[in-house]
Coordinates of C-alpha atoms in Angstrom, one line a residue:
Chain H
X668 CA 37.3 12.6 -31.0
X669 CA 36.0 15.7 -32.6
X670 CA 32.7 16.4 -31.0
X671 CA 31.7 19.3 -33.2
X672 CA 28.3 18.8 -34.7
X673 CA 29.3 19.4 -38.3
X674 CA 32.1 16.9 -38.1
X675 CA 29.9 14.2 -36.7
X676 CA 28.6 12.9 -39.9
X677 CA 32.1 13.0 -41.5
X678 CA 33.5 11.0 -38.7
X679 CA 30.7 8.5 -39.0
X680 CA 29.2 9.3 -35.7
X681 CA 25.6 8.3 -35.9
X682 CA 22.9 10.9 -35.7
X683 CA 20.7 10.1 -32.7
X684 CA 18.4 12.9 -33.2
X685 CA 15.1 13.1 -35.1
X686 CA 13.1 10.8 -32.9
X687 CA 14.8 7.6 -33.8
X688 CA 13.9 4.6 -31.8
X689 CA 16.2 4.5 -28.8
X690 CA 16.2 0.8 -29.1
X691 CA 18.4 1.0 -32.1
X692 CA 21.8 0.0 -30.8
X693 CA 24.5 -2.2 -32.1
X694 CA 25.6 -3.1 -28.7
X695 CA 24.6 -6.5 -27.5
X696 CA 22.2 -6.1 -24.5
X697 CA 22.0 -8.7 -21.9
X698 CA 19.1 -9.4 -19.6
X699 CA 20.1 -7.5 -16.5
X700 CA 18.8 -5.9 -13.3
X701 CA 17.3 -2.4 -13.7
X702 CA 19.5 0.5 -14.6
X703 CA 22.5 -1.5 -15.8
X704 CA 25.0 0.5 -17.5
X705 CA 26.7 -1.1 -20.5
X706 CA 29.9 0.7 -21.2
X707 CA 31.1 0.5 -24.7
X708 CA 34.4 2.0 -25.9
X709 CA 34.3 1.5 -29.6
X710 CA 37.3 2.0 -31.9
X711 CA 37.6 5.3 -33.7
X712 CA 35.3 6.0 -35.5
X713 CA 32.4 4.3 -33.8
X714 CA 30.2 2.0 -35.8
X715 CA 26.9 3.4 -37.2
X716 CA 23.6 2.5 -35.5
X717 CA 21.5 0.3 -37.9
X718 CA 18.3 1.9 -39.2
X719 CA 16.4 -1.3 -38.9
X720 CA 16.3 -3.1 -35.6
X721 CA 15.9 -6.5 -37.2
X722 CA 19.2 -6.0 -38.9
X723 CA 21.0 -6.3 -35.6
X724 CA 21.5 -9.9 -34.4
X725 CA 21.9 -8.7 -30.8
X726 CA 18.6 -6.8 -30.9
X727 CA 16.8 -9.8 -32.5
X728 CA 18.1 -12.1 -29.7
X729 CA 16.8 -9.6 -27.2
X730 CA 13.3 -9.8 -28.7
X731 CA 13.3 -13.5 -28.9
X732 CA 14.2 -13.5 -25.2
X733 CA 11.2 -11.4 -24.4
X734 CA 9.0 -13.7 -26.5
X735 CA 10.4 -16.7 -24.7
X736 CA 9.6 -15.1 -21.3
X737 CA 6.1 -14.3 -22.4
X738 CA 5.6 -17.9 -23.4
X739 CA 7.1 -19.3 -20.2
X740 CA 5.1 -17.0 -18.1
X741 CA 1.9 -17.9 -19.8
X742 CA 2.2 -21.4 -18.4
X743 CA 3.6 -20.4 -15.0
X744 CA 1.4 -17.6 -13.9
X745 CA -1.7 -19.6 -13.0
X746 CA 0.2 -22.2 -10.8
X747 CA 1.9 -19.2 -9.1
X748 CA -1.4 -17.4 -8.6
X749 CA -3.1 -20.6 -7.3
X750 CA -0.3 -21.2 -4.9
X751 CA -0.5 -17.6 -3.5
X752 CA -4.3 -17.7 -3.3
X753 CA -4.0 -20.3 -0.6
X754 CA -2.0 -18.0 1.6
X755 CA -3.0 -14.4 0.9
X756 CA -6.2 -12.6 1.8
X757 CA -6.9 -10.0 -0.9
X758 CA -6.7 -9.8 -4.7
X759 CA -4.4 -6.8 -4.3
X760 CA -2.0 -8.8 -2.1
X761 CA -2.1 -11.7 -4.6
X762 CA -1.4 -9.4 -7.5
X763 CA 1.5 -7.8 -5.7
X764 CA 3.1 -11.1 -5.1
X765 CA 2.5 -12.4 -8.6
X766 CA 4.2 -9.3 -9.9
X767 CA 7.1 -9.9 -7.6
X768 CA 7.5 -13.5 -8.9
X769 CA 7.3 -12.2 -12.5
X770 CA 10.1 -9.7 -11.8
X771 CA 12.3 -12.4 -10.2
X772 CA 11.6 -14.8 -13.0
X773 CA 12.6 -12.2 -15.6
X774 CA 15.8 -11.2 -13.8
X775 CA 17.0 -14.7 -12.7
X776 CA 14.7 -17.4 -14.0
X777 CA 15.8 -20.1 -16.4
X778 CA 13.9 -18.5 -19.3
X779 CA 15.7 -20.4 -22.0
X780 CA 15.2 -23.8 -20.3
X781 CA 12.1 -26.0 -20.5
X782 CA 8.8 -24.8 -19.1
X783 CA 8.9 -27.3 -16.1
X784 CA 12.1 -25.8 -14.8
X785 CA 10.9 -22.3 -15.3
X786 CA 7.6 -23.1 -13.5
X787 CA 9.6 -24.8 -10.7
X788 CA 11.7 -21.7 -10.3
X789 CA 8.6 -19.5 -10.2
X790 CA 6.9 -21.7 -7.6
X791 CA 10.0 -21.6 -5.5
X792 CA 9.9 -17.8 -5.6
X793 CA 6.2 -17.9 -4.7
X794 CA 6.9 -20.1 -1.7
X795 CA 9.5 -17.7 -0.3
X796 CA 7.4 -14.7 -0.9
X797 CA 4.3 -16.4 0.6
X798 CA 6.2 -17.3 3.7
X799 CA 7.3 -13.7 4.1
X800 CA 3.8 -12.5 3.6
X801 CA 2.3 -15.0 6.1
X802 CA 4.4 -13.4 8.8
X803 CA 2.5 -10.2 8.2
X804 CA -0.7 -11.0 10.0
X805 CA -2.8 -8.6 8.1
X806 CA -2.0 -10.3 4.9
X807 CA -2.6 -13.8 6.2
X808 CA -5.6 -15.4 4.9
X809 CA -6.6 -17.9 7.6
X810 CA -5.8 -17.2 11.1
X811 CA -7.1 -20.5 12.4
X812 CA -5.1 -22.8 10.1
X813 CA -1.6 -23.9 10.7
X814 CA 1.1 -22.9 8.2
X815 CA 1.7 -26.6 7.4
X816 CA -2.0 -27.0 6.4
X817 CA -1.9 -23.9 4.2
X818 CA 1.4 -25.0 2.6
X819 CA -0.2 -28.4 1.8
X820 CA -3.2 -26.7 0.3
X821 CA -1.1 -24.3 -1.7
X822 CA 1.1 -27.1 -3.0
X823 CA -2.1 -29.0 -4.0
X824 CA -3.4 -25.9 -5.8
X825 CA -0.1 -25.4 -7.6
X826 CA 0.0 -29.1 -8.6
X827 CA -3.6 -28.8 -9.9
X828 CA -2.7 -25.8 -11.9
X829 CA 0.5 -27.3 -13.2
X830 CA -1.3 -30.4 -14.3
X831 CA -3.6 -28.3 -16.4
X832 CA -3.0 -29.1 -20.0
X833 CA -5.5 -26.6 -21.5
X834 CA -5.1 -23.5 -19.4
X835 CA -5.8 -21.1 -22.2
X836 CA -8.8 -23.1 -23.2
X837 CA -10.1 -23.1 -19.7
X838 CA -9.6 -19.4 -19.3
X839 CA -11.4 -18.8 -22.6
X840 CA -14.3 -21.0 -21.6
X841 CA -14.5 -19.3 -18.3
X842 CA -14.7 -15.9 -19.9
X843 CA -17.5 -17.1 -22.2
X844 CA -19.4 -18.5 -19.2
X845 CA -18.9 -15.2 -17.4
X846 CA -20.3 -13.2 -20.3
X847 CA -23.5 -15.2 -20.1
X848 CA -24.2 -14.2 -16.5
X849 CA -26.6 -11.5 -15.7
X850 CA -25.5 -8.1 -14.5
X851 CA -26.2 -8.7 -10.8
X852 CA -24.3 -12.0 -10.7
X853 CA -21.4 -10.5 -12.6
X854 CA -21.3 -7.5 -10.2
X855 CA -21.2 -9.8 -7.2
X856 CA -18.2 -11.7 -8.7
X857 CA -16.5 -8.4 -9.5
X858 CA -16.9 -7.4 -5.9
X859 CA -15.4 -10.6 -4.7
X860 CA -12.5 -11.0 -7.1
X861 CA -11.7 -7.7 -8.7
X862 CA -12.4 -5.2 -5.9
X863 CA -9.5 -4.3 -3.6
X864 CA -11.9 -3.3 -0.8
X865 CA -12.2 -6.1 1.7
X866 CA -15.5 -4.7 3.0
X867 CA -17.1 -4.6 -0.4
X868 CA -19.2 -7.7 0.1
X869 CA -20.4 -6.5 3.5
X870 CA -21.4 -3.2 1.9
X871 CA -23.2 -5.0 -0.8
X872 CA -25.1 -7.2 1.7
X873 CA -26.2 -4.1 3.6
X874 CA -27.3 -2.4 0.4
X875 CA -29.3 -5.4 -0.7
X876 CA -30.8 -6.0 2.7
X877 CA -29.3 -9.4 2.9
X878 CA -27.0 -11.1 5.5
X879 CA -23.4 -11.6 4.6
X880 CA -23.9 -15.3 4.7
X881 CA -26.6 -15.0 2.1
X882 CA -24.1 -13.2 -0.2
X883 CA -21.5 -15.9 0.3
X884 CA -24.2 -18.5 -0.5
X885 CA -24.8 -16.7 -3.7
X886 CA -21.1 -16.8 -4.5
X887 CA -21.0 -20.5 -3.8
X888 CA -23.8 -21.1 -6.3
X889 CA -22.2 -18.9 -8.9
X890 CA -18.9 -20.8 -8.6
X891 CA -20.7 -24.1 -9.0
X892 CA -22.6 -22.7 -12.0
X893 CA -19.4 -21.6 -13.6
X894 CA -17.5 -24.8 -13.0
X895 CA -20.4 -26.7 -14.6
X896 CA -20.4 -24.3 -17.5
X897 CA -16.6 -24.6 -18.1
X898 CA -16.7 -28.4 -17.7
X899 CA -19.4 -28.6 -20.4
X900 CA -17.5 -26.3 -22.7
X901 CA -14.2 -28.2 -22.4
X902 CA -15.9 -31.7 -22.4
X903 CA -19.1 -31.3 -24.4
X904 CA -21.5 -34.2 -23.9
X905 CA -21.8 -36.7 -26.7
X906 CA -24.6 -35.9 -29.0
Chain V
X319 CA -10.1 -30.6 -27.5
X320 CA -7.7 -32.4 -25.1
X321 CA -9.4 -33.9 -22.1
X322 CA -7.9 -33.0 -18.8
X323 CA -6.4 -35.7 -16.6
X324 CA -8.7 -36.8 -13.7
X325 CA -6.4 -35.2 -11.2
X326 CA -6.6 -31.8 -12.8
X327 CA -10.3 -31.8 -13.6
X328 CA -12.9 -30.6 -11.2
X329 CA -15.8 -32.6 -12.5
X330 CA -19.1 -31.1 -11.5
X331 CA -20.6 -34.6 -11.7
X332 CA -18.8 -35.7 -8.6
X333 CA -21.2 -35.6 -5.7
X334 CA -19.7 -33.9 -2.7
X335 CA -20.5 -34.1 0.9
X336 CA -22.5 -30.9 1.5
X337 CA -20.5 -30.1 4.6
X338 CA -17.2 -30.5 2.8
X339 CA -18.6 -28.4 0.0
X340 CA -19.5 -25.8 2.5
X341 CA -16.1 -25.9 4.2
X342 CA -14.3 -25.5 0.8
X343 CA -16.3 -22.5 -0.1
X344 CA -15.8 -21.0 3.4
X345 CA -12.0 -21.5 2.9
X346 CA -12.1 -19.8 -0.5
X347 CA -14.0 -16.9 0.9
X348 CA -11.8 -16.7 4.0
X349 CA -14.7 -17.1 6.4
X350 CA -13.8 -20.3 8.3
X351 CA -14.2 -19.9 12.0
X352 CA -12.1 -21.7 14.5
X353 CA -14.3 -24.8 14.6
X354 CA -14.7 -25.0 10.9
X355 CA -10.9 -24.6 10.5
X356 CA -10.3 -27.5 12.8
X357 CA -12.8 -29.6 10.8
X358 CA -11.2 -28.5 7.5
X359 CA -7.7 -29.4 8.6
X360 CA -8.9 -32.8 9.9
X361 CA -10.5 -33.6 6.5
X362 CA -7.3 -32.7 4.7
X363 CA -5.2 -34.9 7.0
X364 CA -7.5 -37.9 6.8
X365 CA -8.5 -37.8 3.1
X366 CA -5.9 -37.3 0.4
X367 CA -8.6 -36.8 -2.2
X368 CA -10.0 -34.0 -0.1
X369 CA -6.6 -32.2 -0.5
X370 CA -6.6 -32.8 -4.2
X371 CA -10.1 -31.4 -4.5
X372 CA -9.2 -28.4 -2.4
X373 CA -6.3 -27.8 -4.7
X374 CA -8.6 -28.0 -7.7
X375 CA -11.0 -25.5 -6.2
X376 CA -8.3 -23.1 -5.5
X377 CA -7.0 -23.5 -9.0
X378 CA -10.4 -22.6 -10.3
X379 CA -10.6 -19.7 -8.0
X380 CA -7.2 -18.4 -9.3
X381 CA -8.5 -18.8 -12.8
X382 CA -11.6 -16.8 -11.9
X383 CA -9.3 -14.1 -10.5
X384 CA -7.4 -14.0 -13.7
X385 CA -10.5 -13.9 -15.8
X386 CA -12.2 -11.2 -13.8
X387 CA -9.2 -9.1 -12.7
X388 CA -7.7 -9.2 -16.1
X389 CA -4.6 -7.4 -14.9
X390 CA -2.1 -6.8 -17.7
X391 CA 1.5 -7.7 -17.1
X392 CA 3.5 -4.9 -18.6
X393 CA 7.1 -4.9 -19.3
X394 CA 8.6 -1.5 -19.9
X395 CA 12.1 -0.9 -21.0
X396 CA 13.9 2.4 -21.4
X397 CA 17.2 2.8 -22.9
X398 CA 19.5 5.9 -22.6
X399 CA 22.4 6.1 -25.0
X400 CA 25.1 8.6 -24.0
X401 CA 27.9 9.9 -26.2
X402 CA 30.4 11.5 -24.0
X403 CA 33.5 12.7 -25.9
X404 CA 34.6 15.1 -23.2
X405 CA 34.5 12.8 -20.2
X406 CA 37.0 10.4 -18.8
X407 CA 34.8 7.4 -19.0
X408 CA 33.8 5.4 -22.0
X409 CA 32.9 7.2 -25.2
X410 CA 29.6 5.5 -25.6
X411 CA 27.4 4.1 -22.8
X412 CA 24.0 2.5 -22.9
X413 CA 21.8 2.3 -19.9
X414 CA 18.9 0.1 -19.8
X415 CA 16.1 0.1 -17.2
X416 CA 13.3 -2.5 -17.1
X417 CA 10.2 -2.6 -15.1
X418 CA 7.4 -5.1 -14.8
X419 CA 4.1 -4.2 -13.4
X420 CA 0.6 -5.5 -13.3
X421 CA -2.4 -3.3 -14.1
X422 CA -2.9 -0.5 -16.6
X423 CA 0.2 1.5 -15.9
X424 CA -0.7 4.4 -18.2
X425 CA -3.9 5.0 -16.2
X426 CA -2.0 4.6 -12.9
X427 CA 0.8 6.9 -14.1
X428 CA -1.7 9.4 -15.3
X429 CA -3.4 9.4 -12.0
X430 CA -0.1 9.6 -10.2
X431 CA 1.1 12.4 -12.5
X432 CA -2.2 14.2 -12.0
X433 CA -1.9 13.9 -8.3
X434 CA 1.8 14.9 -8.3
X435 CA 0.9 17.9 -10.6
X436 CA -1.8 19.0 -8.3
X437 CA 0.5 18.8 -5.3
X438 CA 3.2 20.6 -7.2
X439 CA 0.8 23.3 -8.3
X440 CA -0.5 23.7 -4.7
X441 CA 3.1 24.0 -3.5
X442 CA 3.9 26.5 -6.2
X443 CA 0.9 28.6 -5.4
X444 CA 1.8 28.5 -1.7
X445 CA 5.4 29.3 -2.5
X446 CA 4.4 32.2 -4.8
X447 CA 2.1 33.5 -2.1
X448 CA 4.7 33.2 0.6
X449 CA 7.3 34.9 -1.7
X450 CA 4.8 37.6 -2.6
X451 CA 4.0 38.5 1.0
X452 CA 7.5 38.0 2.2
X453 CA 9.2 39.9 -0.6
X454 CA 6.7 42.7 -0.5
X455 CA 8.1 45.7 1.4
X456 CA 11.4 44.0 1.9
X457 CA 13.6 46.8 0.7
X458 CA 17.3 46.4 0.0
X459 CA 20.0 48.2 -2.0
X460 CA 21.1 46.7 -5.3
X461 CA 24.8 46.4 -5.8
X462 CA 25.5 47.7 -2.3
X463 CA 28.9 46.0 -2.3
X464 CA 29.7 47.2 -5.9
X465 CA 30.7 43.7 -6.9
X466 CA 28.1 43.6 -9.7
X467 CA 30.7 44.5 -12.3
X468 CA 33.7 42.1 -12.5
X469 CA 36.7 44.4 -13.2
X470 CA 39.1 41.5 -13.2
X471 CA 38.1 41.1 -16.9
X472 CA 39.3 44.5 -17.7
X473 CA 42.9 45.7 -18.0
X474 CA 41.6 48.9 -16.3
X475 CA 40.9 48.6 -12.6
X476 CA 38.2 51.2 -12.7
X477 CA 35.0 52.0 -14.5
X478 CA 32.6 54.9 -14.7
X479 CA 29.6 52.6 -14.9
X480 CA 28.3 51.9 -11.3
X481 CA 25.4 49.5 -11.8
X482 CA 22.1 50.7 -10.1
X483 CA 23.7 53.8 -8.6
X484 CA 23.3 56.2 -11.5
X485 CA 19.6 55.8 -12.1
X486 CA 18.5 59.4 -12.2
X487 CA 21.8 61.2 -12.4
X488 CA 25.4 60.3 -13.1
X489 CA 28.7 62.0 -12.8
X490 CA 32.2 61.3 -14.1
X491 CA 33.5 62.1 -10.6
X492 CA 32.2 58.8 -9.3
X493 CA 33.7 55.5 -10.4
X494 CA 34.0 51.9 -9.3
X495 CA 37.5 50.7 -8.5
X496 CA 39.1 47.3 -8.0
X497 CA 40.8 48.8 -5.1
X498 CA 43.8 46.6 -4.5
X499 CA 44.8 46.7 -8.2
X500 CA 44.1 50.5 -8.4
X501 CA 46.3 51.2 -5.4
X502 CA 48.8 48.5 -6.2
X503 CA 48.2 46.7 -3.0
X504 CA 48.2 49.7 -0.8
X505 CA 44.5 49.4 0.1
X506 CA 41.9 46.7 0.0
X507 CA 38.1 46.8 -0.2
X508 CA 36.2 46.2 2.9
X509 CA 34.7 43.2 1.3
X510 CA 35.2 41.7 -2.1
X511 CA 37.4 43.5 -4.6
X512 CA 35.5 46.7 -5.5
X513 CA 34.6 50.0 -3.9
X514 CA 33.1 53.2 -5.2
X515 CA 35.4 56.2 -5.3
X516 CA 33.8 59.7 -5.1
X517 CA 35.6 62.9 -6.0
X518 CA 34.5 66.1 -4.3
X519 CA 30.8 66.9 -5.0
X520 CA 30.3 63.5 -6.6
X521 CA 27.2 61.4 -5.7
X522 CA 25.4 58.1 -5.9
X523 CA 21.7 57.7 -6.2
X524 CA 19.3 54.7 -6.4
X525 CA 15.6 54.3 -6.4
X526 CA 14.6 52.2 -3.4
X527 CA 12.7 49.0 -4.4
X528 CA 11.6 45.9 -2.6
X529 CA 12.5 42.3 -3.5
X530 CA 9.7 42.3 -6.2
X531 CA 11.0 45.5 -7.7
X532 CA 8.2 47.7 -6.3
X533 CA 9.5 51.2 -5.3
X534 CA 9.4 52.5 -1.8
X535 CA 6.5 54.9 -1.7
X536 CA 6.7 58.0 0.5
X537 CA 4.5 57.8 3.6
X538 CA 4.7 59.9 6.7
X539 CA 6.9 58.1 9.3
X540 CA 8.7 55.8 7.0
X541 CA 12.1 55.0 8.4
X542 CA 15.2 54.2 6.4
X543 CA 18.4 53.0 7.9
X544 CA 21.6 53.0 5.9
X545 CA 24.8 51.3 6.9
X546 CA 28.2 50.8 5.2
X547 CA 31.9 51.7 5.3
X548 CA 33.9 54.7 4.1
X549 CA 37.5 55.5 3.8
X550 CA 38.5 59.2 3.4
X551 CA 41.8 59.8 1.5
X552 CA 43.3 63.2 1.9
X553 CA 39.9 64.8 2.5
X554 CA 39.9 66.6 5.8
X555 CA 36.8 68.5 6.8
X556 CA 34.6 66.6 4.4
X557 CA 31.1 65.3 4.9
X558 CA 28.8 62.7 3.5
X559 CA 25.1 63.6 3.1
X560 CA 22.4 61.0 2.8
X561 CA 19.1 62.2 1.4
X562 CA 15.8 60.6 0.6
X563 CA 14.3 62.4 -2.4
X564 CA 11.6 62.4 -4.9
X565 CA 13.2 63.0 -8.3
X566 CA 10.6 64.7 -10.4
X567 CA 12.8 65.1 -13.5
X568 CA 16.4 64.8 -14.5
X569 CA 18.7 67.0 -16.6
X570 CA 18.6 69.3 -18.4
X571 CA 15.9 70.5 -15.9
X572 CA 16.5 68.6 -12.7
X573 CA 13.8 68.9 -10.1
X574 CA 14.1 67.2 -6.8
X575 CA 12.1 67.2 -3.6
X576 CA 13.9 66.4 -0.4
X577 CA 12.0 64.1 2.0
X578 CA 14.7 63.6 4.7
X579 CA 18.3 64.6 4.9
X580 CA 21.2 63.6 7.3
X581 CA 24.8 64.6 7.1
X582 CA 27.9 63.2 8.9
X583 CA 31.4 64.6 9.2
X584 CA 34.0 62.2 7.9
X585 CA 37.2 61.1 9.5
X586 CA 40.2 61.0 7.3
X587 CA 42.2 57.8 6.9
X588 CA 41.2 54.2 7.6
X589 CA 37.8 52.5 7.2
X590 CA 35.0 53.8 9.3
X591 CA 31.4 52.7 9.6
X592 CA 28.4 54.6 8.1
X593 CA 25.1 55.0 9.9
X594 CA 22.2 57.0 8.6
X595 CA 18.7 57.1 10.1
X596 CA 16.2 58.9 8.0
X597 CA 12.6 59.4 8.8
X598 CA 10.0 60.9 6.5
X599 CA 8.1 63.8 8.0
X600 CA 4.4 63.9 8.6
X601 CA 3.8 66.7 6.2
X602 CA 4.7 65.6 2.7
X603 CA 3.7 68.7 1.0
X604 CA 7.0 70.1 -0.2
X605 CA 8.4 72.6 -2.5
X606 CA 11.3 71.5 -4.8
X607 CA 14.7 71.7 -3.1
X608 CA 16.8 71.4 -6.2
X609 CA 15.9 73.0 -9.5
X610 CA 18.8 73.1 -11.8
X611 CA 18.2 74.7 -15.2
X612 CA 16.2 77.5 -16.6
X613 CA 12.4 77.3 -16.6
X614 CA 9.8 80.0 -17.2
X615 CA 7.5 78.1 -14.9
X616 CA 9.2 77.2 -11.6
X617 CA 7.6 74.1 -10.1
X618 CA 5.4 74.6 -7.0
X619 CA 4.8 72.5 -3.9
X620 CA 3.3 69.1 -4.4
X621 CA 2.1 66.3 -2.3
X622 CA 4.9 63.7 -2.1
X623 CA 2.6 61.1 -0.5
X624 CA 3.1 57.8 -2.5
X625 CA 5.9 59.1 -4.6
X626 CA 8.9 56.8 -5.2
X627 CA 11.8 57.4 -2.9
X628 CA 15.4 57.7 -4.1
X629 CA 18.4 57.5 -1.8
X630 CA 21.1 59.9 -2.7
X631 CA 24.6 60.0 -1.1
X632 CA 26.6 63.2 -1.8
X633 CA 30.2 63.8 -0.9
X634 CA 31.1 67.3 0.1
X635 CA 34.8 68.1 0.3
X636 CA 37.4 70.5 -1.1
X637 CA 39.9 67.9 -1.9
X638 CA 40.7 64.2 -1.7
X639 CA 38.6 61.2 -2.4
X640 CA 36.0 59.1 -0.5
X641 CA 35.9 55.4 -0.9
X642 CA 32.6 53.7 0.0
X643 CA 31.8 50.0 0.3
X644 CA 29.3 47.5 1.6
X645 CA 26.2 49.7 1.7
X646 CA 23.1 48.2 3.1
X647 CA 19.6 49.4 3.8
X648 CA 16.5 48.6 5.8
X649 CA 13.2 50.4 5.6
X650 CA 10.3 50.4 8.0
X651 CA 6.9 51.5 6.7
X652 CA 4.4 52.8 9.2

């Protein structure tokens, strides 16, 4: 193979310079663990790289796989999150484990199969990860409850999430209800659900001159308010 | 809009035992104490609907997390395509790396990059400062082993160019030799391949600088220690003189001021060590010691304090040749 630059074009060797999208490759790519090396030894001269990604059947398959995964995950992520919420103590810990499940699902999950199988795979991963996390005491949510109790609760949560037939609608309704809350209420919910600091609520109580119990009571009322709001949006009363 | 199945809905119309309501919320907020935990577990065991309701509340809680946390799930793929005509492996190879993460990676990466950059900058500044203070006043000879020129590339085993050793003055009586080739295997350099060969009255000279390239400035009491090896060939009654000088000008009117001089008698035959210890005097007001060339205005005495110091090695002999190798230097400033 003559590697001289001027002979490249003559030998049909593609020009990879000029900021071309590195995704343009005629080699079929398979879903694989990170840093997989796909060795290709083409005949001489090598085939040209297509200028349009959609012109390559292999590349198009790759995209559809990604779309398929996104679709599958859309239905699986809430049951996974619900399952892990029963076990884990902080939003950050839950997010870490959800991410781990997503990675496993991408690498090894039955993406091309029906959504129930994919969801079952994700929940199985979540179970293994949750059991590992529970052994780490600082990550464990409830020190006074038995593992069996937590498992039963987690399975019930995953079942409730799996049985959800309008997850996207519920999420949308919830966001609309959240947007109608006043700033203080929204701030309290952010502290509880979006803040990684476990002491955030205690600090807020001290700042507001309230007891921690009073803060948790406020949260209880807010949840009830939001549940009512979502229920009304999803099942509007008859006129 | 589809209506949810009863099992999946958490109808707010359903009245709840206030105590159970309280326990559920305490569970969601991870604030159950031991007594409450026991009551909670008992309820779940005895009432299946309690377990279902608990599941629904957790489901709602997870939905609330998703709505409030709004963490993106990002999938990032990089592909590296290699074309390797010269290697032994495949001609083409494509590597693909994929990564999933939750959260705004760009902001995280920017923060991480910024942090890493600041750390790297700090280390760089520390390293530069350390180098600055360490390199300062650390004087050494350049090309002391005369290996800077690779004579193996030349059909000729010698050269009149002696890198760094002809800074103020040069002479054709000094040359660098690839010794084993020049002597056809009779002699070998003390280290490496090259030596300098000096004919009678030939010399080497080099401005003394530290690791940063700053010249050694003349100060009273500055000590310079020179070491190396010499081999005298057919040069009986010869001597080598080391001199620390200030070179005010070169040819055609060479003006030089001696700061310190030391001379050693040389032994003929075989390699012998060189040791010179030169100390600058207290009084640095000096007249020029060497003025070669005609001038209507002979230079007078000057204060040599702070002037750059040059090391000069001069070979005095009636015949023969002096080989020199592995010169090294240390300097101690007062």
